[in-house]
């Protein structure tokens, strides 16, 4: 079972190539012709493997690793055991991710699940849809009228692309995903089961019942966004729902109508963001946090796990608790309650 690999190696680089890719500094006299065949954790590595040490918590595992080379910070390089080459870099985790993507490119950007090329038999592409050369459509996928899809994009089985949707180049739309009423940029990855562009939750409520408000906006997803499995992003009611360039969204996130997410944000699983909230650039929202509607979350803010955000958050703030407040104050209040309970 250990021999079973789901991802194919594209290259088997030498240490010299890894040094060139990462800018690492190798010790004088190191054999840079040595080949790397895999990337492994410190405690499971064998000769031919590359490992990394970023968190000092795992330094003890470094001392017994059997790996051929380790990407490591200068502070810990002296702990590298004999027979393992320390490749010193400023950011070992980042460097290892770069090397892993070179060795296993299919793990970084999914390919056709059918090993196909072009439009496979069993796919349903409307005659008015326009696909550039190099688009791959797996069996069971449906592409609606007047949709446009750019070169290098892969549509996985049973995905549905709605009428007039635009999807850019080198994107991936995962199995059973649906993309409706959306404009999608280049190099976007939508994982299986993602739902883009369905109705926002809009009703004019009243004592005789609730009248549905037509949702006539769109979803706009900019370049290099990645959206995790079974996440839902509703289209706007009377304006667009926007996901900014480079933002990474985890599985099982709900983003409501008219929400605007800035560039290079990180949103972790089970977060819920209510309608018309504006999230600025480089915001981090941890798992299960909830944000009410019509708020402004400032640039670089950090929202802690399970926080309940009910008011605007200033730029750079660190928030925690429910209702959310300054993280330091929240932790002090939790500690005070614990002390009171022990009295």
Short mmCIF file of C-alpha atoms in Angstrom, two decimals:
data_model
loop_
_atom_site.label_atom_id
_atom_site.label_comp_id
_atom_site.label_asym_id
_atom_site.label_seq_id
_atom_site.Cartn_x
_atom_site.Cartn_y
_atom_site.Cartn_z
CA UNK A 1 0.00 0.00 0.00
CA UNK A 2 2.89 2.38 0.71
CA UNK A 3 3.89 2.13 -2.95
CA UNK A 4 0.52 3.42 -4.18
CA UNK A 5 0.77 7.04 -5.31
CA UNK A 6 -2.10 9.06 -6.73
CA UNK A 7 0.16 11.76 -8.17
CA UNK A 8 2.80 11.23 -10.81
CA UNK A 9 6.27 12.70 -10.45
CA UNK A 10 7.02 15.14 -13.23
CA UNK A 11 10.73 15.53 -12.39
CA UNK A 12 13.39 14.00 -10.16
CA UNK A 13 15.50 17.09 -9.47
CA UNK A 14 19.08 17.27 -8.31
CA UNK A 15 20.00 19.30 -5.26
CA UNK A 16 21.54 21.82 -7.65
CA UNK A 17 18.16 22.32 -9.31
CA UNK A 18 16.46 22.73 -5.93
CA UNK A 19 19.06 25.33 -4.97
CA UNK A 20 18.32 27.19 -8.21
CA UNK A 21 14.54 27.06 -7.67
CA UNK A 22 14.59 28.17 -4.04
CA UNK A 23 17.69 30.31 -3.75
CA UNK A 24 18.89 28.04 -0.93
CA UNK A 25 22.45 28.11 0.35
CA UNK A 26 24.15 24.71 0.39
CA UNK A 27 27.20 23.91 2.53
CA UNK A 28 30.58 24.06 0.82
CA UNK A 29 31.55 20.71 -0.64
CA UNK A 30 28.01 19.26 -0.64
CA UNK A 31 27.21 16.83 -3.46
CA UNK A 32 24.64 18.80 -5.43
CA UNK A 33 24.32 16.08 -8.06
CA UNK A 34 22.33 13.93 -5.59
CA UNK A 35 18.80 13.26 -6.82
CA UNK A 36 15.53 13.85 -4.95
CA UNK A 37 12.72 11.40 -5.69
CA UNK A 38 10.07 12.46 -3.17
CA UNK A 39 9.04 14.94 -0.50
CA UNK A 40 8.40 13.44 2.94
CA UNK A 41 7.85 14.29 6.63
CA UNK A 42 10.93 14.32 8.84
CA UNK A 43 10.13 11.13 10.73
CA UNK A 44 9.14 9.07 7.65
CA UNK A 45 11.84 10.17 5.23
CA UNK A 46 14.22 7.78 3.49
CA UNK A 47 17.32 8.33 1.37
CA UNK A 48 16.26 10.19 -1.78
CA UNK A 49 13.65 12.25 0.08
CA UNK A 50 13.53 15.99 0.71
CA UNK A 51 12.19 17.30 4.04
CA UNK A 52 11.83 20.69 5.66
CA UNK A 53 11.99 22.13 9.17
CA UNK A 54 9.99 25.28 9.81
CA UNK A 55 8.50 24.72 13.27
CA UNK A 56 11.13 24.16 16.01
CA UNK A 57 8.64 21.83 17.70
CA UNK A 58 9.84 19.15 15.25
CA UNK A 59 13.58 19.76 15.69
CA UNK A 60 14.03 16.45 17.52
CA UNK A 61 12.74 14.58 14.45
CA UNK A 62 15.39 16.31 12.33
CA UNK A 63 18.17 14.74 14.40
CA UNK A 64 17.11 11.23 13.37
CA UNK A 65 15.84 11.85 9.85
CA UNK A 66 17.18 9.67 7.02
CA UNK A 67 16.39 12.25 4.32
CA UNK A 68 18.93 13.22 1.68
CA UNK A 69 18.37 16.95 2.19
CA UNK A 70 16.44 19.36 4.38
CA UNK A 71 15.18 22.87 3.65
CA UNK A 72 15.90 24.67 6.88
CA UNK A 73 16.42 28.07 8.47
CA UNK A 74 19.95 29.16 9.36
CA UNK A 75 19.14 29.07 13.09
CA UNK A 76 18.58 25.29 13.09
CA UNK A 77 20.95 24.22 10.31
CA UNK A 78 23.58 23.02 12.79
CA UNK A 79 21.16 20.32 13.99
CA UNK A 80 21.17 18.57 10.61
CA UNK A 81 22.45 14.99 11.01
CA UNK A 82 25.39 13.57 9.08
CA UNK A 83 24.35 12.34 5.66
CA UNK A 84 21.60 14.95 5.25
CA UNK A 85 22.40 18.13 3.32
CA UNK A 86 21.08 21.35 4.92
CA UNK A 87 19.70 23.76 2.31
CA UNK A 88 19.40 27.05 4.15
CA UNK A 89 16.50 29.30 3.18
CA UNK A 90 14.62 32.13 4.86
CA UNK A 91 11.23 30.40 4.55
CA UNK A 92 11.58 26.59 4.55
CA UNK A 93 7.85 25.85 4.30
CA UNK A 94 7.44 28.18 1.34
CA UNK A 95 10.49 26.67 -0.35
CA UNK A 96 9.23 23.12 0.19
CA UNK A 97 5.86 24.05 -1.31
CA UNK A 98 7.63 25.41 -4.38
CA UNK A 99 9.67 22.22 -4.82
CA UNK A 100 6.65 19.99 -4.22
CA UNK A 101 4.74 21.81 -6.96
CA UNK A 102 7.63 21.20 -9.36
CA UNK A 103 7.76 17.48 -8.56
CA UNK A 104 3.98 16.96 -8.36
CA UNK A 105 2.33 19.63 -10.54
CA UNK A 106 -0.91 17.61 -10.74
CA UNK A 107 -1.34 18.01 -6.97
CA UNK A 108 -1.04 21.78 -7.24
CA UNK A 109 -3.45 22.13 -10.17
CA UNK A 110 -5.85 19.24 -10.86
CA UNK A 111 -5.89 17.67 -14.32
CA UNK A 112 -8.69 15.88 -16.16
CA UNK A 113 -10.14 13.08 -14.02
CA UNK A 114 -10.67 11.11 -17.24
CA UNK A 115 -7.14 11.64 -18.57
CA UNK A 116 -8.85 13.39 -21.43
CA UNK A 117 -8.01 16.16 -23.84
CA UNK A 118 -10.60 18.24 -25.64
CA UNK A 119 -14.33 17.63 -25.31
CA UNK A 120 -14.88 14.01 -24.30
CA UNK A 121 -17.83 11.93 -25.49
CA UNK A 122 -20.60 12.22 -22.94
CA UNK A 123 -20.02 15.91 -22.30
CA UNK A 124 -22.83 18.26 -23.27
CA UNK A 125 -21.64 21.52 -24.80
CA UNK A 126 -24.26 23.86 -26.21
CA UNK A 127 -23.72 24.74 -29.85
CA UNK A 128 -23.51 28.46 -29.02
CA UNK A 129 -20.86 28.02 -26.32
CA UNK A 130 -17.35 29.13 -27.27
CA UNK A 131 -14.35 27.12 -26.08
CA UNK A 132 -10.82 28.19 -26.93
CA UNK A 133 -8.33 25.61 -28.14
CA UNK A 134 -6.94 23.50 -25.32
CA UNK A 135 -10.06 23.34 -23.13
CA UNK A 136 -10.72 19.90 -21.62
CA UNK A 137 -14.28 18.83 -20.81
CA UNK A 138 -14.74 15.52 -18.99
CA UNK A 139 -17.76 13.22 -19.52
CA UNK A 140 -21.02 14.33 -17.95
CA UNK A 141 -20.13 18.02 -17.81
CA UNK A 142 -22.72 20.50 -19.12
CA UNK A 143 -21.79 23.85 -20.68
CA UNK A 144 -24.70 26.12 -21.37
CA UNK A 145 -25.64 28.55 -24.13
CA UNK A 146 -23.21 31.35 -24.95
CA UNK A 147 -20.76 30.34 -22.21
CA UNK A 148 -17.12 31.18 -22.95
CA UNK A 149 -14.15 29.21 -21.58
CA UNK A 150 -10.48 30.06 -22.01
CA UNK A 151 -7.57 27.92 -23.17
CA UNK A 152 -6.09 25.42 -20.75
CA UNK A 153 -9.17 25.23 -18.54
CA UNK A 154 -10.33 21.81 -17.35
CA UNK A 155 -13.99 21.04 -16.59
CA UNK A 156 -14.40 17.89 -14.48
CA UNK A 157 -17.23 15.33 -14.70
CA UNK A 158 -20.79 16.49 -14.03
CA UNK A 159 -19.82 20.12 -13.55
CA UNK A 160 -22.42 22.59 -14.82
CA UNK A 161 -21.47 25.91 -16.46
CA UNK A 162 -24.54 28.11 -16.89
CA UNK A 163 -25.65 30.33 -19.74
CA UNK A 164 -23.41 33.33 -20.54
CA UNK A 165 -20.83 32.42 -17.88
CA UNK A 166 -17.28 33.51 -18.67
CA UNK A 167 -14.35 31.44 -17.37
CA UNK A 168 -10.77 32.48 -18.06
CA UNK A 169 -7.67 30.54 -18.99
CA UNK A 170 -5.94 27.74 -17.07
CA UNK A 171 -8.79 27.29 -14.61
CA UNK A 172 -10.15 24.08 -13.06
CA UNK A 173 -13.83 23.47 -12.31
CA UNK A 174 -14.19 20.43 -10.05
CA UNK A 175 -16.58 17.51 -10.31
CA UNK A 176 -20.24 18.35 -9.60
CA UNK A 177 -19.51 22.06 -9.23
CA UNK A 178 -22.00 24.60 -10.59
CA UNK A 179 -21.04 28.00 -11.96
CA UNK A 180 -23.97 30.31 -12.77
CA UNK A 181 -24.25 34.05 -13.39
CA UNK A 182 -20.49 34.46 -12.94
CA UNK A 183 -17.41 35.99 -14.50
CA UNK A 184 -14.30 34.01 -13.54
CA UNK A 185 -10.73 35.16 -14.15
CA UNK A 186 -7.58 33.22 -15.05
CA UNK A 187 -5.90 30.45 -13.01
CA UNK A 188 -8.89 29.95 -10.74
CA UNK A 189 -9.44 26.58 -9.02
CA UNK A 190 -12.96 25.59 -8.00
CA UNK A 191 -12.91 22.31 -6.08
CA UNK A 192 -15.62 19.60 -6.25
CA UNK A 193 -19.11 20.61 -5.22
CA UNK A 194 -18.50 24.36 -5.25
CA UNK A 195 -21.66 26.40 -5.88
CA UNK A 196 -21.20 29.76 -7.54
CA UNK A 197 -23.89 32.25 -8.49
CA UNK A 198 -27.10 30.75 -7.12
CA UNK A 199 -29.81 32.91 -5.51
CA UNK A 200 -28.86 35.09 -2.61
CA UNK A 201 -31.08 34.77 0.46
CA UNK A 202 -33.31 37.77 -0.13
CA UNK A 203 -36.92 38.16 1.02
CA UNK A 204 -39.13 41.14 1.77
CA UNK A 205 -40.56 39.93 5.05
CA UNK A 206 -44.07 40.79 6.16
CA UNK A 207 -46.94 39.65 8.39
CA UNK A 208 -48.68 37.95 5.45
CA UNK A 209 -45.61 36.08 4.30
CA UNK A 210 -42.23 36.69 2.75
CA UNK A 211 -41.90 37.97 -0.81
CA UNK A 212 -38.92 36.70 -2.76
CA UNK A 213 -36.61 39.49 -3.95
CA UNK A 214 -35.17 38.69 -7.40
CA UNK A 215 -31.38 38.40 -7.23
CA UNK A 216 -30.16 40.02 -10.45
CA UNK A 217 -26.47 40.57 -9.69
CA UNK A 218 -23.45 38.46 -10.58
CA UNK A 219 -20.45 36.81 -8.97
CA UNK A 220 -17.07 38.12 -10.09
CA UNK A 221 -14.04 35.98 -9.23
CA UNK A 222 -10.69 37.55 -10.02
CA UNK A 223 -7.44 35.80 -11.04
CA UNK A 224 -5.65 33.12 -8.97
CA UNK A 225 -8.51 32.51 -6.55
CA UNK A 226 -8.91 29.02 -5.06
CA UNK A 227 -12.24 27.90 -3.58
CA UNK A 228 -12.57 24.72 -1.51
CA UNK A 229 -15.01 21.86 -1.82
CA UNK A 230 -18.71 22.53 -1.15
CA UNK A 231 -18.26 26.25 -0.58
CA UNK A 232 -21.17 28.43 -1.73
CA UNK A 233 -20.98 31.97 -3.09
CA UNK A 234 -24.34 33.62 -3.81
CA UNK A 235 -24.80 36.08 -6.63
CA UNK A 236 -25.58 39.69 -5.82
CA UNK A 237 -29.08 41.04 -5.35
CA UNK A 238 -28.68 44.36 -7.12
CA UNK A 239 -24.89 44.56 -7.30
CA UNK A 240 -22.07 42.02 -7.68
CA UNK A 241 -20.61 39.59 -5.19
CA UNK A 242 -16.84 39.97 -5.57
CA UNK A 243 -13.92 37.68 -4.69
CA UNK A 244 -10.58 39.48 -5.04
CA UNK A 245 -7.40 38.34 -6.73
CA UNK A 246 -5.35 35.65 -4.98
CA UNK A 247 -7.87 34.97 -2.23
CA UNK A 248 -7.94 31.42 -0.85
CA UNK A 249 -11.21 30.03 0.51
CA UNK A 250 -11.43 26.72 2.36
CA UNK A 251 -14.15 24.05 2.22
CA UNK A 252 -17.72 24.64 3.47
CA UNK A 253 -17.68 28.43 3.52
CA UNK A 254 -20.86 30.47 2.91
CA UNK A 255 -20.52 33.90 1.26
CA UNK A 256 -23.81 35.74 0.88
CA UNK A 257 -25.09 38.15 -1.75
CA UNK A 258 -23.37 41.49 -2.36
CA UNK A 259 -20.35 40.53 -0.25
CA UNK A 260 -17.03 41.98 -1.38
CA UNK A 261 -13.86 40.06 -0.48
CA UNK A 262 -10.55 41.81 -1.10
CA UNK A 263 -7.28 40.54 -2.55
CA UNK A 264 -5.18 37.80 -0.96
CA UNK A 265 -7.55 37.03 1.88
CA UNK A 266 -7.59 33.66 3.64
CA UNK A 267 -10.98 32.30 4.75
CA UNK A 268 -10.99 29.01 6.67
CA UNK A 269 -13.67 26.31 6.70
CA UNK A 270 -17.22 26.84 7.98
CA UNK A 271 -16.98 30.63 7.97
CA UNK A 272 -20.23 32.46 7.21
CA UNK A 273 -20.27 36.01 5.84
CA UNK A 274 -23.64 37.74 5.67
CA UNK A 275 -24.88 39.98 2.88
CA UNK A 276 -23.28 43.26 1.82
CA UNK A 277 -20.28 42.96 4.12
CA UNK A 278 -17.01 44.35 2.77
CA UNK A 279 -13.78 42.52 3.58
CA UNK A 280 -10.61 44.43 2.67
CA UNK A 281 -7.31 43.02 1.37
CA UNK A 282 -5.15 40.50 3.30
CA UNK A 283 -7.79 39.68 5.91
CA UNK A 284 -7.61 36.29 7.66
CA UNK A 285 -10.84 34.72 8.97
CA UNK A 286 -10.38 31.54 11.02
CA UNK A 287 -12.69 28.53 11.11
CA UNK A 288 -16.37 28.79 12.07
CA UNK A 289 -16.28 32.57 12.47
CA UNK A 290 -19.52 34.35 11.66
CA UNK A 291 -19.81 37.89 10.31
CA UNK A 292 -23.12 39.74 10.25
CA UNK A 293 -24.24 41.83 7.30
CA UNK A 294 -23.37 45.36 6.15
CA UNK A 295 -20.05 45.50 8.04
CA UNK A 296 -16.59 46.66 7.00
CA UNK A 297 -13.58 44.49 7.89
CA UNK A 298 -10.39 46.53 7.56
CA UNK A 299 -7.23 45.63 5.70
CA UNK A 300 -5.05 43.02 7.38
CA UNK A 301 -7.52 42.26 10.16
CA UNK A 302 -7.45 38.80 11.76
CA UNK A 303 -10.68 37.19 12.96
CA UNK A 304 -10.22 34.29 15.40
CA UNK A 305 -11.89 30.89 15.21
CA UNK A 306 -15.60 30.84 16.18
CA UNK A 307 -15.64 34.63 16.58
CA UNK A 308 -18.99 36.35 16.18
CA UNK A 309 -18.38 39.69 14.44
CA UNK A 310 -21.24 42.15 14.92
CA UNK A 311 -19.53 45.50 14.34
CA UNK A 312 -17.00 47.01 11.95
CA UNK A 313 -13.40 45.84 12.44
CA UNK A 314 -10.58 48.39 12.02
CA UNK A 315 -7.55 47.67 9.83
CA UNK A 316 -4.97 45.40 11.41
CA UNK A 317 -7.17 44.45 14.36
CA UNK A 318 -7.06 40.98 15.94
CA UNK A 319 -10.49 39.88 17.09
CA UNK A 320 -11.80 36.94 19.09
CA UNK A 321 -14.82 35.76 21.04
CA UNK A 322 -18.54 36.21 20.57
CA UNK A 323 -19.46 38.99 20.38
CA UNK A 324 -16.02 39.62 18.89
CA UNK A 325 -13.70 42.09 20.57
CA UNK A 326 -10.00 42.84 20.70
CA UNK A 327 -8.33 39.42 21.00
CA UNK A 328 -6.17 40.45 23.96
CA UNK A 329 -9.20 41.72 25.87
CA UNK A 330 -11.15 38.58 25.02
CA UNK A 331 -8.38 36.32 26.32
CA UNK A 332 -8.17 38.38 29.53
CA UNK A 333 -11.93 38.02 30.06
CA UNK A 334 -11.74 34.25 29.54
CA UNK A 335 -8.90 34.03 32.06
CA UNK A 336 -10.87 36.16 34.57
CA UNK A 337 -13.93 33.91 34.29
CA UNK A 338 -11.74 30.84 34.86
CA UNK A 339 -10.28 32.42 38.00
CA UNK A 340 -13.71 33.32 39.32
CA UNK A 341 -14.96 29.78 38.80
CA UNK A 342 -12.08 28.37 40.86
CA UNK A 343 -12.77 30.60 43.87
#
